[in-house]
mmCIF file of C-alpha atoms in Angstrom:
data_model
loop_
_atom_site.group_PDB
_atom_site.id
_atom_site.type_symbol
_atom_site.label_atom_id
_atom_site.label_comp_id
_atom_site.label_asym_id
_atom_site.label_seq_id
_atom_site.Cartn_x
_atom_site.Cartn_y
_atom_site.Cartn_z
ATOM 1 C CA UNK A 1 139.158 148.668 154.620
ATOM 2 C CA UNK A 2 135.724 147.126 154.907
ATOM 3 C CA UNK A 3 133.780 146.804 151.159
ATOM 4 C CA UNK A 4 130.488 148.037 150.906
ATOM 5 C CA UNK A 5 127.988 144.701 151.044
ATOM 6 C CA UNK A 6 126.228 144.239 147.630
ATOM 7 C CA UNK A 7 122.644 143.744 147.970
ATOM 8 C CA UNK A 8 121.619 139.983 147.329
ATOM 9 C CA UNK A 9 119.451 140.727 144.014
ATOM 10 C CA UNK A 10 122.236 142.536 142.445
ATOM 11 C CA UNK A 11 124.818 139.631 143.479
ATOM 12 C CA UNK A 12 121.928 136.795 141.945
ATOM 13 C CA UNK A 13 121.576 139.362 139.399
ATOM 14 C CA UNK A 14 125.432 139.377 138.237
ATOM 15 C CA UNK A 15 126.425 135.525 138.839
ATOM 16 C CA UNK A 16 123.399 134.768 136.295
ATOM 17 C CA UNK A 17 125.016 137.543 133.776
ATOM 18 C CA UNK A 18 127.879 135.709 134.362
ATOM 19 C CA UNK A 19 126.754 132.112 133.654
ATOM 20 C CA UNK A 20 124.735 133.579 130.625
ATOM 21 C CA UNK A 21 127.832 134.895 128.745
ATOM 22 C CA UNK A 22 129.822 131.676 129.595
ATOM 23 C CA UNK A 23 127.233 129.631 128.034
ATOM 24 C CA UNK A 24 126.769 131.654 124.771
ATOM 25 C CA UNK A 25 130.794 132.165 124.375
ATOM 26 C CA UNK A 26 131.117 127.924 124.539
ATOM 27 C CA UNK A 27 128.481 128.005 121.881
ATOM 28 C CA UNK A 28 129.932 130.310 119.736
ATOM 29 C CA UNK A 29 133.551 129.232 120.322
ATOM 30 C CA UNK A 30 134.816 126.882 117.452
ATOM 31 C CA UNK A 31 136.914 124.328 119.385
ATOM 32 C CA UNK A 32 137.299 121.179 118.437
ATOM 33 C CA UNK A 33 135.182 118.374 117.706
ATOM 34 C CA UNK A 34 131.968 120.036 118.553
ATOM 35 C CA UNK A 35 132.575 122.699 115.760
ATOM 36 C CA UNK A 36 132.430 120.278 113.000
ATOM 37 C CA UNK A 37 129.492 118.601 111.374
ATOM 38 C CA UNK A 38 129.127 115.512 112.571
ATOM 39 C CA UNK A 39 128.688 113.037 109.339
ATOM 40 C CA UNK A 40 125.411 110.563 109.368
ATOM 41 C CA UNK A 41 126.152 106.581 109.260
ATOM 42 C CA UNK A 42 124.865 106.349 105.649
ATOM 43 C CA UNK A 43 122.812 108.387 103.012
ATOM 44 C CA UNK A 44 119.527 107.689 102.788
ATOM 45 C CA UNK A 45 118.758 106.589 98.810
ATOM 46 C CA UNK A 46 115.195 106.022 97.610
ATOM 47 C CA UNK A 47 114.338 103.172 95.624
ATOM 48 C CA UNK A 48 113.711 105.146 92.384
ATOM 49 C CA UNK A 49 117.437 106.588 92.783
ATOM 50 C CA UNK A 50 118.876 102.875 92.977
ATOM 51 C CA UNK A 51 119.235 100.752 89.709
ATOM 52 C CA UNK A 52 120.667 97.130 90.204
ATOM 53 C CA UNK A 53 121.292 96.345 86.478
ATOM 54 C CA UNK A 54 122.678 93.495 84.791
ATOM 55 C CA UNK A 55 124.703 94.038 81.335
ATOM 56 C CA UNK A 56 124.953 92.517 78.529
ATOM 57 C CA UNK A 57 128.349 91.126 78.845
ATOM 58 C CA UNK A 58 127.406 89.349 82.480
ATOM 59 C CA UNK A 59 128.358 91.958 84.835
ATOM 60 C CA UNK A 60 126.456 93.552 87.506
ATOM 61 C CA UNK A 61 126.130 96.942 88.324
ATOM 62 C CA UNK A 62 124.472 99.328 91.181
ATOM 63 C CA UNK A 63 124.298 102.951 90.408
ATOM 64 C CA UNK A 64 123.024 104.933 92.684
ATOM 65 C CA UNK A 65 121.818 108.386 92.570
ATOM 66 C CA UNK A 66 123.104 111.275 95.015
ATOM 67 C CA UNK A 67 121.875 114.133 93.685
ATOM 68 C CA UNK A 68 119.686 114.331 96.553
ATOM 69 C CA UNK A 69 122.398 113.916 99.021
ATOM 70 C CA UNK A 70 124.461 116.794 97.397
ATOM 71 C CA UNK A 71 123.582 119.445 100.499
ATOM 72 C CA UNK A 72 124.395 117.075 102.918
ATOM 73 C CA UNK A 73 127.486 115.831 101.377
ATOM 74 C CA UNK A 74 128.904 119.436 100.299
ATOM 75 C CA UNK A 75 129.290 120.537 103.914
ATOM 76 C CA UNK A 76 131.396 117.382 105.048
ATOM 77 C CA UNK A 77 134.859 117.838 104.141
ATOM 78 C CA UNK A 78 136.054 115.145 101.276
ATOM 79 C CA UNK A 79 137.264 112.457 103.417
ATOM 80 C CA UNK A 80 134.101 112.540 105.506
ATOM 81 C CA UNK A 81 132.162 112.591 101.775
ATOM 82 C CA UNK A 82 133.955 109.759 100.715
ATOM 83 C CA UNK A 83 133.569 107.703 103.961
ATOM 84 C CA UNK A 84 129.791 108.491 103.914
ATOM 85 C CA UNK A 85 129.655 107.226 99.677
ATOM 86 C CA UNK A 86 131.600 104.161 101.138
ATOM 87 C CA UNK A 87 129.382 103.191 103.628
ATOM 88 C CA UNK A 88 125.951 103.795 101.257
ATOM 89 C CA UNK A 89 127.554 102.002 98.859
ATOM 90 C CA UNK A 90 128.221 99.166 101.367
ATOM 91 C CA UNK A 91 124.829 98.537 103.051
ATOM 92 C CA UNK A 92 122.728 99.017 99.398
ATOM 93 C CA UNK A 93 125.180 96.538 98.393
ATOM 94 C CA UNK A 94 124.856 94.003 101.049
ATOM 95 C CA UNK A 95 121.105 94.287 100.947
ATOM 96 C CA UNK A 96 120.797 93.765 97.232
ATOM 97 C CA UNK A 97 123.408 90.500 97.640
ATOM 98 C CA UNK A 98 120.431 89.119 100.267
ATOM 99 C CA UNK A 99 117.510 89.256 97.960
ATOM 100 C CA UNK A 100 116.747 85.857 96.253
ATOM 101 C CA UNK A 101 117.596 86.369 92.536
ATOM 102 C CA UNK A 102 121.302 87.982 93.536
ATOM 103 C CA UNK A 103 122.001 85.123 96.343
ATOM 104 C CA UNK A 104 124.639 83.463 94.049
ATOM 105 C CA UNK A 105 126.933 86.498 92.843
ATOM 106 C CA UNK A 106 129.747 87.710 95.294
ATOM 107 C CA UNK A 107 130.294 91.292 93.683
ATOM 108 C CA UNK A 108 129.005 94.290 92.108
ATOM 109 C CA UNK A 109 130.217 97.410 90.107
ATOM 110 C CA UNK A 110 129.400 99.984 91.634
ATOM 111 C CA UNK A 111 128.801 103.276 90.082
ATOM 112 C CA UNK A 112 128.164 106.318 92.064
ATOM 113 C CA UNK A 113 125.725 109.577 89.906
ATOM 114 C CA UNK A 114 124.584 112.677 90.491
ATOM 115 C CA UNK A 115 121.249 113.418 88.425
ATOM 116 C CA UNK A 116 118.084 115.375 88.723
ATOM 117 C CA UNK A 117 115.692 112.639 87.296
ATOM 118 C CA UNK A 118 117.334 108.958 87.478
ATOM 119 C CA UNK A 119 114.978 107.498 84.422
ATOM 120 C CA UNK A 120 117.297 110.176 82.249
ATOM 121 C CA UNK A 121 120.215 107.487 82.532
ATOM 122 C CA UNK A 122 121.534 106.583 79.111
ATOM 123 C CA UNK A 123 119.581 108.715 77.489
ATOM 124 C CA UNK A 124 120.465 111.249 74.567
ATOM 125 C CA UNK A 125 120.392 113.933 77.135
ATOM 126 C CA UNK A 126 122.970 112.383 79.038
ATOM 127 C CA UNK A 127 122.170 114.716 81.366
ATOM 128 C CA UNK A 128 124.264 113.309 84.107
ATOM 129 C CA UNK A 129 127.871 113.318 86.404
ATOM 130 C CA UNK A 130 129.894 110.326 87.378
ATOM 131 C CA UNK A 131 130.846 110.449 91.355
ATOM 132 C CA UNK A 132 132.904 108.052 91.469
ATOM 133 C CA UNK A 133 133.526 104.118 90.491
ATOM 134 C CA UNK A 134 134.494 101.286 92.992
ATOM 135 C CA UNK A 135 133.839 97.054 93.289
ATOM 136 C CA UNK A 136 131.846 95.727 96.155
ATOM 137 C CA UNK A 137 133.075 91.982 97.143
ATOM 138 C CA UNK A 138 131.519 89.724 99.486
ATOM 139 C CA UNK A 139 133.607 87.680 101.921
ATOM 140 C CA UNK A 140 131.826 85.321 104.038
ATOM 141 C CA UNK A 141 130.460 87.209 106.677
ATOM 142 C CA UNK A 142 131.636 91.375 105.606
ATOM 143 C CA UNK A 143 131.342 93.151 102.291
ATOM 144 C CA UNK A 144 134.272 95.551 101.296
ATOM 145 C CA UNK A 145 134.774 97.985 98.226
ATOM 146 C CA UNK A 146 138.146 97.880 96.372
ATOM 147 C CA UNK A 147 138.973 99.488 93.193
ATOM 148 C CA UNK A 148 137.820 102.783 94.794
ATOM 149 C CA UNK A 149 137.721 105.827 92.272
ATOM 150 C CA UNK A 150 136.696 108.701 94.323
ATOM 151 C CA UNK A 151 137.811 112.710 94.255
ATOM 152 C CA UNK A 152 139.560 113.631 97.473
ATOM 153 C CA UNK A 153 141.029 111.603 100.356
ATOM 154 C CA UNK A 154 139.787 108.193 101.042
ATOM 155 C CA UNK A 155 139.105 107.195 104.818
ATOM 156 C CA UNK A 156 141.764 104.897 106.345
ATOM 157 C CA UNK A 157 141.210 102.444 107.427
ATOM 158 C CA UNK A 158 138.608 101.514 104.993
ATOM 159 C CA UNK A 159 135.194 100.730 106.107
ATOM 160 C CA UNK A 160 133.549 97.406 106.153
ATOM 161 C CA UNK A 161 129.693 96.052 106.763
ATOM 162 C CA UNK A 162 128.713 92.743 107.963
ATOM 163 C CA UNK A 163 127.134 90.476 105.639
ATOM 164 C CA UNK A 164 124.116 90.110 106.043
ATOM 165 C CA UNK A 165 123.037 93.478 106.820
ATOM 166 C CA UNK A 166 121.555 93.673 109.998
ATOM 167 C CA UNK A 167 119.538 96.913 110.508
ATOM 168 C CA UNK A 168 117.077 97.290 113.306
ATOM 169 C CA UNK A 169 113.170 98.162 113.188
ATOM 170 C CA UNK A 170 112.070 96.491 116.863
ATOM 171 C CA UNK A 171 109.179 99.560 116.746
ATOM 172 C CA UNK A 172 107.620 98.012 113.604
ATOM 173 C CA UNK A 173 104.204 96.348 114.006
ATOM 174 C CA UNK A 174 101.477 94.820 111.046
ATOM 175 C CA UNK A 175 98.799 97.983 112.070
ATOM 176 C CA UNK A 176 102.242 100.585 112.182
ATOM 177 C CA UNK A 177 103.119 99.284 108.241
ATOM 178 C CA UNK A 178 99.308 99.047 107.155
ATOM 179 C CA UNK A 179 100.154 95.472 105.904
ATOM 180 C CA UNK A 180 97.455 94.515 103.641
ATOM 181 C CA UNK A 181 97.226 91.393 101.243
ATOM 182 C CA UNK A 182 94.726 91.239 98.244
ATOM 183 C CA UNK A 183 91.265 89.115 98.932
ATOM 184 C CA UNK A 184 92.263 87.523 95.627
ATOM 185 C CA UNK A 185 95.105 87.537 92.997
ATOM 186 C CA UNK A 186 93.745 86.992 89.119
ATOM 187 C CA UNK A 187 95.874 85.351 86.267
ATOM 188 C CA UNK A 188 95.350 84.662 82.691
ATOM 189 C CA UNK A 189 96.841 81.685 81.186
ATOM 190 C CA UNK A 190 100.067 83.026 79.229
ATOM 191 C CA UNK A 191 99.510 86.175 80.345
ATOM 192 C CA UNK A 192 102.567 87.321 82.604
ATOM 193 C CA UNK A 193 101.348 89.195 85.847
ATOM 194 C CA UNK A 194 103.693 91.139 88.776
ATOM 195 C CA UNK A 195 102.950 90.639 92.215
ATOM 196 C CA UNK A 196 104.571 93.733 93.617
ATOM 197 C CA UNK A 197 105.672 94.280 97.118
ATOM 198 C CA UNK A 198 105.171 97.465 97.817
ATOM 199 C CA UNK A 199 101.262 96.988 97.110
ATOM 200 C CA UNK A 200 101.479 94.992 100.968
ATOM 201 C CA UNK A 201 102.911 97.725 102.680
ATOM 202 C CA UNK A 202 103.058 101.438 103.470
ATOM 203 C CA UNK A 203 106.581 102.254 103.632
ATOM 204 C CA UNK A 204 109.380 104.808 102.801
ATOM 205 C CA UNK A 205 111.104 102.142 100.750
ATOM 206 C CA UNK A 206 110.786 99.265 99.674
ATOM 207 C CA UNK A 207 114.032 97.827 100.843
ATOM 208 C CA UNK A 208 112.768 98.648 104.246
ATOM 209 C CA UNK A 209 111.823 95.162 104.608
ATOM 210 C CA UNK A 210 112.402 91.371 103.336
ATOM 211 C CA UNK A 211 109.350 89.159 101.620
ATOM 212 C CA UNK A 212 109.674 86.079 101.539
ATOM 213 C CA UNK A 213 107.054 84.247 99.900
ATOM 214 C CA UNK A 214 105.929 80.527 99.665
ATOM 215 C CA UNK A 215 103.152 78.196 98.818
ATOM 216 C CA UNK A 216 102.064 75.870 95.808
ATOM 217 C CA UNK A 217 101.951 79.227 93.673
ATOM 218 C CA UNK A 218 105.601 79.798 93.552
ATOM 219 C CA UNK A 219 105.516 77.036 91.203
ATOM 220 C CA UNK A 220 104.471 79.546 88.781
ATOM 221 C CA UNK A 221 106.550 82.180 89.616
ATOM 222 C CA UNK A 222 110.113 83.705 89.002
ATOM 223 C CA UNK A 223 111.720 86.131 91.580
ATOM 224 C CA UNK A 224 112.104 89.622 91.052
ATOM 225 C CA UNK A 225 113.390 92.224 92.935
ATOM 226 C CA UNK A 226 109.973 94.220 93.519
ATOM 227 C CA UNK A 227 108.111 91.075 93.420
ATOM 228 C CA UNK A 228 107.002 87.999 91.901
ATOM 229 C CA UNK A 229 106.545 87.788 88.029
ATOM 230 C CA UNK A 230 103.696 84.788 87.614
ATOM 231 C CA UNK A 231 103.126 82.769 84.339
ATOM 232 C CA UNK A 232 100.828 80.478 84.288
ATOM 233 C CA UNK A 233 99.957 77.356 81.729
ATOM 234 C CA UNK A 234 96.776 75.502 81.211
ATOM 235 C CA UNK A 235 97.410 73.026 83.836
ATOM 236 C CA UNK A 236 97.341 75.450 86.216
ATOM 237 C CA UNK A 237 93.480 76.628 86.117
ATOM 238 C CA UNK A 238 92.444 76.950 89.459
ATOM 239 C CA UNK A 239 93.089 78.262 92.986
ATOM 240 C CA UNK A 240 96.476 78.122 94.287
ATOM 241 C CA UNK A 241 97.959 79.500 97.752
ATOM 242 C CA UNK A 242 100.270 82.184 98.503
ATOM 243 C CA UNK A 243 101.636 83.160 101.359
ATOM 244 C CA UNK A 244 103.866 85.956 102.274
ATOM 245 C CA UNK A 245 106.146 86.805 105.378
ATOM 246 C CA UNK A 246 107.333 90.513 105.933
ATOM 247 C CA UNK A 247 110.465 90.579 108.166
ATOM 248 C CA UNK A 248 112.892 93.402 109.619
ATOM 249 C CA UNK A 249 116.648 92.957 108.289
ATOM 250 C CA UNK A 250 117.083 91.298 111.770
ATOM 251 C CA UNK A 251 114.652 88.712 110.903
ATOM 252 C CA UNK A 252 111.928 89.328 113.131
ATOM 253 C CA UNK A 253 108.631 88.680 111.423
ATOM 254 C CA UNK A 254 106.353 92.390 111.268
ATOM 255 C CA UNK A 255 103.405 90.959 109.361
ATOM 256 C CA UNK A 256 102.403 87.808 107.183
ATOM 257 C CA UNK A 257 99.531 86.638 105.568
ATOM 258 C CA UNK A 258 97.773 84.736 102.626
ATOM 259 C CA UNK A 259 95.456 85.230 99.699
ATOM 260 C CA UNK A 260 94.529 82.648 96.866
ATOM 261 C CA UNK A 261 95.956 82.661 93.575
ATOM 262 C CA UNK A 262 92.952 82.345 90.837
ATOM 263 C CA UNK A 263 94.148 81.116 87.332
ATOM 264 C CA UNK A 264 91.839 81.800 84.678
ATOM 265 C CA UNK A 265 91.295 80.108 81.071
ATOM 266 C CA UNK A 266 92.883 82.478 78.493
ATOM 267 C CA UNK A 267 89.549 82.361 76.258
ATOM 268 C CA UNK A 268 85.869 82.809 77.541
ATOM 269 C CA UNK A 269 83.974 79.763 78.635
ATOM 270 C CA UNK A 270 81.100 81.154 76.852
ATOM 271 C CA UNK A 271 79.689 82.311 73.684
ATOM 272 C CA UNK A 272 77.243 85.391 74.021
ATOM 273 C CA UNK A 273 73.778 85.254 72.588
ATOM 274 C CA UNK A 274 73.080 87.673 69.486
ATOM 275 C CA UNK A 275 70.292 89.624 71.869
ATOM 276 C CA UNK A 276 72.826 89.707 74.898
ATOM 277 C CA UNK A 277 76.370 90.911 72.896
ATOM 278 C CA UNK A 278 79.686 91.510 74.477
ATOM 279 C CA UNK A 279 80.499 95.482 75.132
ATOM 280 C CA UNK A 280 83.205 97.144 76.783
ATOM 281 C CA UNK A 281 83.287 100.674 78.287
ATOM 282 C CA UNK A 282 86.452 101.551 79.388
ATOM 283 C CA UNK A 283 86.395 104.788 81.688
ATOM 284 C CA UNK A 284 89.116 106.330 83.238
ATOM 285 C CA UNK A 285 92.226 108.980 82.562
ATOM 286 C CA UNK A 286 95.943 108.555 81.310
ATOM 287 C CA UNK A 287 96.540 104.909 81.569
ATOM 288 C CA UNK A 288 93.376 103.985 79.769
ATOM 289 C CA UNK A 289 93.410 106.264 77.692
ATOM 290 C CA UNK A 290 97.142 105.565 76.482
ATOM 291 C CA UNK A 291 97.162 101.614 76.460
ATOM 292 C CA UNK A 292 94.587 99.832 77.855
ATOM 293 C CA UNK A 293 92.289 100.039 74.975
ATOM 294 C CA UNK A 294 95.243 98.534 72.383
ATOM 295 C CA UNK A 295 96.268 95.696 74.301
ATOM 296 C CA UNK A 296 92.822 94.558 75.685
ATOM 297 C CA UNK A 297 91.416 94.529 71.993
ATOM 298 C CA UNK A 298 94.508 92.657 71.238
ATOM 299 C CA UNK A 299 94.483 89.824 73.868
ATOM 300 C CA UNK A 300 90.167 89.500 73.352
ATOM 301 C CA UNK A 301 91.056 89.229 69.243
ATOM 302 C CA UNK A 302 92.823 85.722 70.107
ATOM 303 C CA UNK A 303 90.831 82.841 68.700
ATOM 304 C CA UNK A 304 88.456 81.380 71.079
ATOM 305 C CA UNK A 305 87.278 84.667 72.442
ATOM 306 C CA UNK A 306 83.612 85.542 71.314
ATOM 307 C CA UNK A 307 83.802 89.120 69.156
ATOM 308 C CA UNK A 308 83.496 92.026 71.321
ATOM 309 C CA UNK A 309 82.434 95.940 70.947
ATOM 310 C CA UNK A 310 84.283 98.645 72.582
ATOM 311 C CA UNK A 311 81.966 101.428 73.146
ATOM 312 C CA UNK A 312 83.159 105.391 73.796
ATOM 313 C CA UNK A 313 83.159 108.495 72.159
ATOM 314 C CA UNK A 314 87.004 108.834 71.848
ATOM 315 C CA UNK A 315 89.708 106.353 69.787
ATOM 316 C CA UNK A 316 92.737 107.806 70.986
ATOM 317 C CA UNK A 317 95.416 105.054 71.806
ATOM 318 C CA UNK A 318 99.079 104.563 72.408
ATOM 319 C CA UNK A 319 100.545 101.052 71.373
ATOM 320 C CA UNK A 320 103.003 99.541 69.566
ATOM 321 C CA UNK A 321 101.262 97.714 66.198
ATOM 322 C CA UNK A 322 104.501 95.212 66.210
ATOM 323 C CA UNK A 323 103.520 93.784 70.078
ATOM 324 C CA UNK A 324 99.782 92.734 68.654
ATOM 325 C CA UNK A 325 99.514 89.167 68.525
ATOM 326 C CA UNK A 326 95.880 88.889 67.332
ATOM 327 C CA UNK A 327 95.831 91.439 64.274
ATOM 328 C CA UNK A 328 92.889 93.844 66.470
ATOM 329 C CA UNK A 329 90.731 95.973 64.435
ATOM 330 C CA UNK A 330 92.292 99.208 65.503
ATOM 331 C CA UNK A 331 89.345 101.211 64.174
ATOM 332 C CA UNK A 332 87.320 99.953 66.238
ATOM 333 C CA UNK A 333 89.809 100.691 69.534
ATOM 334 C CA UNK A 334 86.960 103.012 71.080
ATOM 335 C CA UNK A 335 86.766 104.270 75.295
ATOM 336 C CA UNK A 336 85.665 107.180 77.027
ATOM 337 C CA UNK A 337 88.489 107.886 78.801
ATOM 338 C CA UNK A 338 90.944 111.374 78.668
ATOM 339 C CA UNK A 339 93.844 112.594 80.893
ATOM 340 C CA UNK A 340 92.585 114.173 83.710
ATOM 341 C CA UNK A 341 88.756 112.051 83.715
ATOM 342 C CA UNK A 342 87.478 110.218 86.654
ATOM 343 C CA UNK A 343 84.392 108.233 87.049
ATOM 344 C CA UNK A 344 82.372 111.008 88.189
ATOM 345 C CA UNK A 345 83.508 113.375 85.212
ATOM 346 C CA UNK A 346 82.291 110.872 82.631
ATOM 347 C CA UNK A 347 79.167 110.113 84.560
ATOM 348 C CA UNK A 348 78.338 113.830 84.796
ATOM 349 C CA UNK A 349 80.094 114.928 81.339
ATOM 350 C CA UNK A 350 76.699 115.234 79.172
ATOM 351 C CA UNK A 351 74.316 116.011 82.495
#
């Protein structure tokens, strides 16, 4: 029996029906690895969901926030959640144990949150949910959590890090971060100033990268997490240097560079003449027009300070009376400066 001969475009025709269907049915087939979702290495946490806290009987804590992991985390079944907490918990630990001010402690409380708006923490509201508790310890070269107080199964074995963290950014240049340092960096004697980090970079986070500063300004500075904290005395009127170096976590160097650190007398150098007085117009929206006004009429009220005028149509001020130091005359607080002004409003507001 001979079989009639299929014409060629109907054969090409079928055999690419053919490989269609077996390509969609392995998609839609649930077999096996490929049908489950496949967990990330660690949650992503922003800085303002991360608290490194110290309390008032010594301890340490982290708490950090995961209400903006909850999608991710509710499709993972609760040994993969558990496994992914672990490992977040272990590389923000690890990389808060390498900053400066935490390089003598060897553990931290961890507390795991879920909350809309982290600055709600120990509020009245107490608008908040407890994940889950565990203890981060550092071991020479690995950090590990014991103590672990999580719903579900735990992962076994039980996941470690290497201490110190060591997390990749090769790609990163000075021009790809917009590094930028300030021309100059202002201080007033006894007045305490931050020198934030994140003001040098553009980045996601600011545990993206390690500062490490130096020069003869350090002298007058304490660590901080975000930054340094400067205070400066009498003897240190002048120009000082500082330097700063802005690494990856595998210490190669992205960007560095300097600016001078100008210390200031804490009262004027001069008197003003009676036909040339002091005035002050501050212009601006919510920060000026909360606190600004209050604390710059305090600090310019200090003896040795010539008398000064505020001038503005408006003497609407936040402030706390106890924090004066120099008794200001509060009635005399004035600026020209409301939520939602900007230079060009008040320039244009009676035109």
């Amino acid at each position: 029996m001979v079989l009639p001969r299929i014409p060629s475009a109907v054969a090409r025709f079928g055999r690419i029906a053919c490989l269609f269907l077996a390509v969609l049915a392995g998609l839609l087939a649930p077999s096996g690895a490929a049908a489950q979702t496949r967990a990330p290495d660690y949650l992503e946490i922003k800085s303002t969901d991360r608290v490194f806290w110290k309390g008032r009987a010594g301890d340490t804590f982290l708490i950090i926030n995961v209400f903006a992991s909850q999608p991710r985390l509710s499709v993972l079944q609760s040994t993969q959640q558990n496994d992914l907490l672990i490992k977040t918990a272990l590389r923000e630990g690890a990389l808060q144990l390498e900053r400066p001010e935490a390089s003598t402690l060897t553990s931290l409380n961890v507390l795991f949150v879920s909350m809309k708006d982290m600055s709600e923490y120990g509020g009245s509201n107490n608008n908040w949910t407890q994940v889950g508790t565990a203890t981060l310890v550092r071991t020479g070269s690995k950090v590990e959590l014991t103590d672990i107080k999580l719903a579900g199964t735990l992962p076994s074995p039980l996941p470690t890090a290497a201490f110190p963290y060591k997390e990749a950014s090769a790609t990163m240049t000075a021009a790809s971060i917009r590094f930028r340092m300030p021309r100059k960096l202002y201080l007033v004697v006894g007045e305490p100033q931050t020198f934030f980090y994140e003001n040098l970079v553009v980045s996601r986070d600011i545990e993206d990268f390690v500062y490490t500063p130096s020069g003869n300004s350090i002298a007058m500075a304490t660590y901080g997490r975000r930054g340094l904290t400067f205070t400066a005395q009498a003897a240190h009127v002048g120009e000082h240097d500082l330097l700063v170096k802005v690494a990856d976590w595998d210490g190669k160097t992205i960007a560095e560079g300097a600016t001078k650190v100008v210390v200031t007398p804490a009262t004027m150098r001069w008197q003003p003449s009676a036909s040339e007085p002091v005035r002050i117009l501050m212009v601006g929206h919510s920060l000026p027009s909360m606190y600004y006004p209050a604390y710059i009429a305090d600090h310019l009220a200090a003896p040795g300070n010539p008398e000064v005028a505020f001038v503005g149509g408006i003497k609407y001020w936040y402030g706390k009376l106890a924090d004066f130091r120099n008794n200001p005359n509060t009635d005399a607080m004035f600026h020209q400066a409301s939520p939602g002004y900007s230079v060009s409003t008040v320039l244009n507001l009676y035109t």
